Coordinates of C-alpha atoms and ligand atoms in Angstrom, one line a residue:
X25 CA 111.9 85.9 35.1
X26 CA 111.3 82.2 35.8
X27 CA 113.9 80.7 38.1
X28 CA 114.2 77.1 39.1
X29 CA 116.4 76.1 42.1
X30 CA 117.4 72.7 43.1
X31 CA 117.8 72.6 46.8
X32 CA 118.2 71.0 50.1
X33 CA 117.3 72.4 53.5
X34 CA 120.0 74.7 54.4
X35 CA 122.3 76.4 51.8
X36 CA 119.7 75.8 49.1
X37 CA 116.9 77.2 51.4
X38 CA 118.8 80.3 52.1
X39 CA 119.4 81.0 48.4
X40 CA 115.6 80.3 47.7
X41 CA 114.8 83.0 50.4
X42 CA 117.0 85.4 48.6
X43 CA 115.1 84.9 45.4
X44 CA 111.7 85.0 47.0
X45 CA 112.6 88.4 48.3
X46 CA 113.3 89.8 44.8
X47 CA 110.7 91.5 42.7
X48 CA 109.9 90.1 39.3
X49 CA 111.0 86.6 40.0
X50 CA 108.8 83.6 39.5
X51 CA 110.5 81.1 41.7
X52 CA 110.1 77.2 41.7
X53 CA 112.2 75.3 44.1
X54 CA 112.7 71.6 43.5
X55 CA 113.4 70.0 46.9
X56 CA 115.1 66.9 47.9
X57 CA 112.9 64.2 49.4
X58 CA 115.5 61.5 49.9
X59 CA 115.8 62.7 53.6
X60 CA 112.0 62.0 54.2
X61 CA 111.3 59.5 56.9
X62 CA 108.5 57.9 59.1
X63 CA 108.6 59.3 62.6
X64 CA 105.8 58.8 65.1
X65 CA 103.7 57.3 62.3
X66 CA 104.0 60.6 60.4
X67 CA 105.6 61.4 56.9
X68 CA 108.4 63.7 57.8
X69 CA 109.9 65.8 55.0
X70 CA 112.9 67.7 56.7
X71 CA 114.1 69.6 53.7
X72 CA 110.6 70.8 52.6
X73 CA 109.9 72.0 56.0
X74 CA 113.3 73.7 56.4
X75 CA 112.3 75.5 53.3
X76 CA 108.9 76.4 54.4
X77 CA 110.2 77.7 57.6
X78 CA 113.1 79.6 56.0
X79 CA 110.7 81.3 53.5
X80 CA 108.4 82.5 56.3
X81 CA 111.3 83.7 58.6
X82 CA 110.5 81.0 61.3
X83 CA 113.5 78.6 60.9
X84 CA 115.4 78.0 64.0
X85 CA 118.7 79.3 62.5
X86 CA 120.8 78.2 65.2
X87 CA 119.9 74.6 65.1
X88 CA 119.3 74.7 61.2
X89 CA 115.9 72.8 61.5
X90 CA 112.6 73.3 63.2
X91 CA 110.8 76.4 64.2
X92 CA 112.3 79.2 66.3
X93 CA 111.0 79.3 69.8
X94 CA 109.1 76.1 69.4
X95 CA 108.0 74.2 72.7
X96 CA 108.6 70.5 73.3
X97 CA 105.6 69.1 75.4
X98 CA 104.9 66.4 72.9
X99 CA 108.5 65.3 72.7
X100 CA 108.5 65.0 76.5
X101 CA 105.4 62.9 76.4
X102 CA 106.6 60.6 73.6
X103 CA 109.7 60.1 75.8
X104 CA 107.4 59.2 78.8
X105 CA 105.5 56.8 76.6
X106 CA 108.6 55.0 75.6
X107 CA 108.5 56.2 71.9
X108 CA 111.9 56.7 70.2
X109 CA 112.8 60.3 70.6
X110 CA 116.2 60.6 68.9
X111 CA 114.5 62.6 66.1
X112 CA 113.2 65.7 67.8
X113 CA 109.9 67.4 66.6
X114 CA 109.0 70.6 68.4
X115 CA 105.2 71.1 69.0
X116 CA 104.5 73.4 66.1
X117 CA 106.9 71.4 63.9
X118 CA 104.9 68.3 64.8
X119 CA 101.7 70.1 63.6
X120 CA 103.3 70.5 60.1
X121 CA 104.0 66.9 59.9
X122 CA 100.6 65.8 61.2
X123 CA 98.9 68.2 58.6
X124 CA 101.2 66.7 55.7
X125 CA 100.3 63.1 56.8
X126 CA 96.6 64.0 57.0
X127 CA 96.6 65.3 53.4
X128 CA 98.7 62.3 52.2
X129 CA 96.2 59.9 53.8
X130 CA 93.4 61.8 52.3
X131 CA 94.9 60.9 48.8
X132 CA 96.7 64.0 48.0
X133 CA 100.1 63.8 46.3
X134 CA 103.1 65.1 48.3
X135 CA 103.3 67.9 45.6
X136 CA 99.8 69.0 46.3
X137 CA 100.0 68.7 50.0
X138 CA 103.2 70.8 49.9
X139 CA 101.6 73.4 47.6
X140 CA 98.4 73.6 49.9
X141 CA 100.5 74.1 53.1
X142 CA 102.9 76.7 51.4
X143 CA 99.9 78.6 50.2
X144 CA 98.2 78.5 53.6
X145 CA 101.5 80.0 55.0
X146 CA 101.5 82.7 52.6
X147 CA 104.3 81.5 50.4
X148 CA 104.2 82.4 46.8
X149 CA 107.1 80.4 45.6
X150 CA 106.2 77.1 44.2
X151 CA 107.7 74.3 46.1
X152 CA 108.0 71.1 44.3
X153 CA 109.2 67.9 46.0
X154 CA 111.5 66.1 43.5
X155 CA 109.2 63.0 43.4
X156 CA 105.9 61.9 44.7
X157 CA 107.1 58.3 44.8
X158 CA 108.8 56.6 47.7
X159 CA 112.3 57.5 47.4
X160 CA 115.0 57.2 50.2
X161 CA 118.7 58.0 50.7
X162 CA 120.7 55.3 52.2
X163 CA 124.4 55.6 53.0
X164 CA 127.0 52.9 52.9
X165 CA 129.3 53.7 55.9
X166 CA 132.0 52.1 57.8
X167 CA 129.3 51.1 60.3
X168 CA 127.1 49.5 57.7
X169 CA 124.1 50.7 55.5
X170 CA 122.3 53.4 57.2
X171 CA 119.0 55.3 56.5
X172 CA 119.7 59.0 56.0
X173 CA 118.2 60.2 59.2
X174 CA 119.9 57.3 61.2
X175 CA 123.2 58.6 59.9
X176 CA 122.4 62.4 60.1
X177 CA 120.6 62.8 63.3
X178 CA 120.8 59.6 65.3
X179 CA 124.6 58.9 64.7
X180 CA 125.4 62.7 64.3
X181 CA 127.2 62.1 61.0
X182 CA 130.0 60.3 62.7
X183 CA 130.2 57.2 60.5
X184 CA 132.3 57.6 57.4
X185 CA 130.3 57.6 54.2
X186 CA 131.7 55.4 51.4
X187 CA 128.8 55.6 48.9
X188 CA 125.2 56.9 48.6
X189 CA 122.3 55.1 47.0
X190 CA 118.6 55.9 46.7
X191 CA 116.0 53.2 47.3
X192 CA 113.3 53.5 44.7
X193 CA 115.5 55.0 42.1
X194 CA 114.5 52.2 39.6
X195 CA 110.8 53.0 39.8
X196 CA 110.6 56.6 41.3
X197 CA 109.8 59.3 38.8
X198 CA 110.3 63.1 39.0
X199 CA 106.9 64.7 38.8
X200 CA 105.7 66.3 35.5
X201 CA 105.8 69.7 37.4
X202 CA 109.6 69.2 38.1
X203 CA 110.4 68.3 34.4
X204 CA 108.2 71.2 33.2
X205 CA 109.9 73.7 35.7
X206 CA 113.4 72.9 34.4
X207 CA 112.2 73.0 30.8
X208 CA 110.4 76.3 31.0
X209 CA 112.8 78.3 33.1
X210 CA 115.0 81.2 32.1
X211 CA 117.5 80.3 34.8
X212 CA 118.1 77.0 36.6
X213 CA 120.3 77.2 39.6
X214 CA 121.9 74.3 41.5
X215 CA 121.8 75.7 45.0
X216 CA 124.7 75.5 47.5
X217 CA 123.5 72.2 49.1
X218 CA 125.1 68.9 49.7
X219 CA 125.9 67.6 46.1
X220 CA 125.2 64.0 47.0
X221 CA 122.4 63.8 49.3
X222 CA 120.4 67.1 48.5
X223 CA 121.2 67.5 44.8
X224 CA 122.4 64.2 43.7
X225 CA 119.1 62.6 44.9
X226 CA 117.1 64.9 42.6
X227 CA 119.7 64.6 39.7
X228 CA 119.5 60.7 39.8
X229 CA 115.7 60.6 39.2
X230 CA 115.1 59.2 35.7
X231 CA 114.7 62.1 33.2
X232 CA 116.1 64.9 35.4
X233 CA 119.6 65.0 33.8
X234 CA 118.0 64.8 30.4
X235 CA 115.7 67.8 31.3
X236 CA 118.7 69.7 32.5
X237 CA 120.6 68.9 29.3
X238 CA 117.6 69.9 27.1
X239 CA 116.5 73.1 28.7
X240 CA 117.3 76.5 27.1
X241 CA 117.7 78.0 30.5
X242 CA 121.1 79.6 31.7
X243 CA 122.3 76.8 34.1
X244 CA 124.5 77.8 37.1
X245 CA 125.6 76.1 40.3
X246 CA 126.7 77.7 43.6
X247 CA 129.4 76.1 45.6
X248 CA 128.3 74.8 49.1
X249 CA 132.0 74.4 49.9
X250 CA 134.0 77.5 50.9
X251 CA 137.7 77.4 51.7
X252 CA 137.5 73.6 51.6
X253 CA 134.8 73.4 54.2
X254 CA 131.0 73.1 54.4
X255 CA 129.5 75.9 56.4
X256 CA 127.2 73.2 58.0
X257 CA 126.8 69.5 57.7
X258 CA 129.0 66.8 56.3
X259 CA 129.3 67.7 52.7
X260 CA 133.1 68.4 52.9
X261 CA 133.8 65.1 54.8
X262 CA 131.5 63.2 52.3
X263 CA 133.5 64.6 49.4
X264 CA 136.7 63.3 50.9
X265 CA 135.4 59.9 52.0
X266 CA 133.9 59.2 48.7
X267 CA 137.1 60.0 46.8
X268 CA 136.5 63.5 45.6
X269 CA 138.5 66.7 46.2
X270 CA 136.9 68.4 49.2
X271 CA 136.8 71.8 47.5
X272 CA 134.6 73.9 45.3
X273 CA 136.4 72.2 42.4
X274 CA 135.4 68.7 43.6
X275 CA 131.7 70.0 43.6
X276 CA 132.0 71.6 40.1
X277 CA 133.4 68.2 38.8
X278 CA 130.2 66.4 39.9
X279 CA 128.2 68.9 37.9
X280 CA 130.4 69.1 34.8
X281 CA 128.4 68.7 31.6
X282 CA 125.2 69.9 33.3
X283 CA 125.9 73.5 33.9
X284 CA 127.6 76.3 32.1
X285 CA 128.6 78.4 35.0
X286 CA 129.8 77.9 38.7
X287 CA 129.8 80.4 41.4
X288 CA 132.6 80.1 43.9
X289 CA 133.2 82.1 46.9
X290 CA 135.6 85.1 46.9
X291 CA 137.9 83.3 49.2
X292 CA 138.3 80.6 46.5
X293 CA 139.4 82.8 43.8
X294 CA 142.5 80.8 43.2
X295 CA 140.4 77.8 42.1
X296 CA 138.9 79.7 39.3
X297 CA 141.3 78.2 36.6
X298 CA 140.6 74.7 37.9
X299 CA 136.9 75.3 37.5
X300 CA 137.3 76.8 34.0
X301 CA 139.4 73.8 33.0
X302 CA 136.3 71.8 33.6
X303 CA 134.5 73.6 30.8
X304 CA 132.3 76.1 32.7
X305 CA 132.6 79.8 33.4
X306 CA 133.7 80.6 37.0
X307 CA 132.0 83.5 38.7
X308 CA 133.4 84.8 41.9
X309 CA 131.0 86.2 44.5
X310 CA 130.4 86.7 48.2
X311 CA 128.4 83.4 48.8
X312 CA 128.0 83.4 52.6
X313 CA 124.3 84.1 53.2
X314 CA 124.2 85.3 56.7
X315 CA 121.7 88.1 56.5
X316 CA 118.6 88.7 54.3
X317 CA 120.8 91.3 52.4
X318 CA 123.4 88.7 51.6
X319 CA 120.8 86.3 50.4
X320 CA 119.1 88.8 48.0
X321 CA 122.4 90.1 46.8
X322 CA 123.5 86.5 45.7
X323 CA 120.2 85.9 44.1
X324 CA 120.3 89.2 42.3
X325 CA 123.8 88.5 40.9
X326 CA 122.6 85.2 39.5
X327 CA 119.7 87.0 37.8
X328 CA 122.0 89.7 36.5
X329 CA 124.4 87.0 35.1
X330 CA 121.4 85.6 33.2
X331 CA 120.4 89.0 32.0
X332 CA 123.9 89.8 30.7
X333 CA 124.2 86.5 28.9
X334 CA 121.0 86.8 27.0
X335 CA 121.1 90.7 26.4
Ligands
GDP423 P1 120.6 70.0 54.3 O1 119.4 69.4 53.6 O2 120.3 70.6 55.6 O3 121.8 69.1 54.2 O4 121.0 71.3 53.6 P2 121.7 71.6 52.1 O5 122.1 70.4 51.5 O6 120.7 72.6 51.5 O7 122.8 72.4 52.6 C1 124.1 72.0 53.2 C2 125.1 72.8 52.6 O8 124.8 74.2 52.6 C3 126.6 72.6 53.3 O9 127.4 72.0 52.4 C4 126.8 74.1 53.7 O10 128.1 74.3 53.4 C5 126.1 74.8 52.6 N1 125.7 76.2 53.1 C6 125.0 76.6 54.2 N2 124.9 77.9 54.3 C7 125.5 78.4 53.2 C8 125.9 79.7 52.7 O11 125.4 80.8 53.4 N3 126.5 79.9 51.6 C9 127.0 78.8 50.9 N4 127.6 79.0 49.7 N5 126.8 77.5 51.3 C10 126.1 77.3 52.5

């Protein structure tokens, strides 16, 4: 079965791992690149890398980014050299970013650089950056307009976000691979990722919503909000500060018209009628993906739903 998953680097990456561990799934992951930045002269793609590391079992799960057990000699030297060091890159993580930058400077598209690196790491899932063009998430906050990493890492998500915008949205285009993947899939899943900065960034690219509307795939989203809270990151606070309900219902509302089904956690069973009132089916499942077994179980449940609907 062909599955396409829209994802960021945490919740979405865990679900990608679940699909990747199942037999018979041809997985494509469309990854947010709005978080990309220039650091130490390198092209850093935090969500692509979190996905790569998750899929090869090397993500530092405690921090939620970087490689488990990585050393930090380069970071220490950057500091001695007076370079900005608020964005930490471990030594092995630095190698990933050097290699990406080398490929880009040699003229590869980000799509091909990512494919080459994923394949070298033995990853069989297709990992597609949402766009190859320059595209950057910027946040209007109570402390002014901030680049994503400035907000997320440097200011530790403390400023209150009022709105999100994407620099380059007028000219950036989704790649042909992205549009084809959505069009040719049996199942399209919007992963449990931040709906504004990890999913919204991809949906706002010209033509992606239209491709979502046009595909014959079964379309499902999984809630990143459980019991009114994000398991990690600022998604719950961003929903509230941007005027949305900080709950699974608030997320579902952002996707209404785009998907036919919404998966919410078993702790949120009472929200099912409100989800259904939005014109989508509500599927109640355990959605906390602590272990590999949890990840596979959620992915398998999504596959079963699709099988059931097309039987
Ligand atoms: P980012 O790129 O690091 O911001 O990562 P994502 O956007 O992919 O993921 C952030 C969201 O993932 C947060 O809103 C979390 O609540 C959600 N999340 C993390 N782990 C899980 C999980 O195991 N299950 C579910 N349902 N959501 C999760």
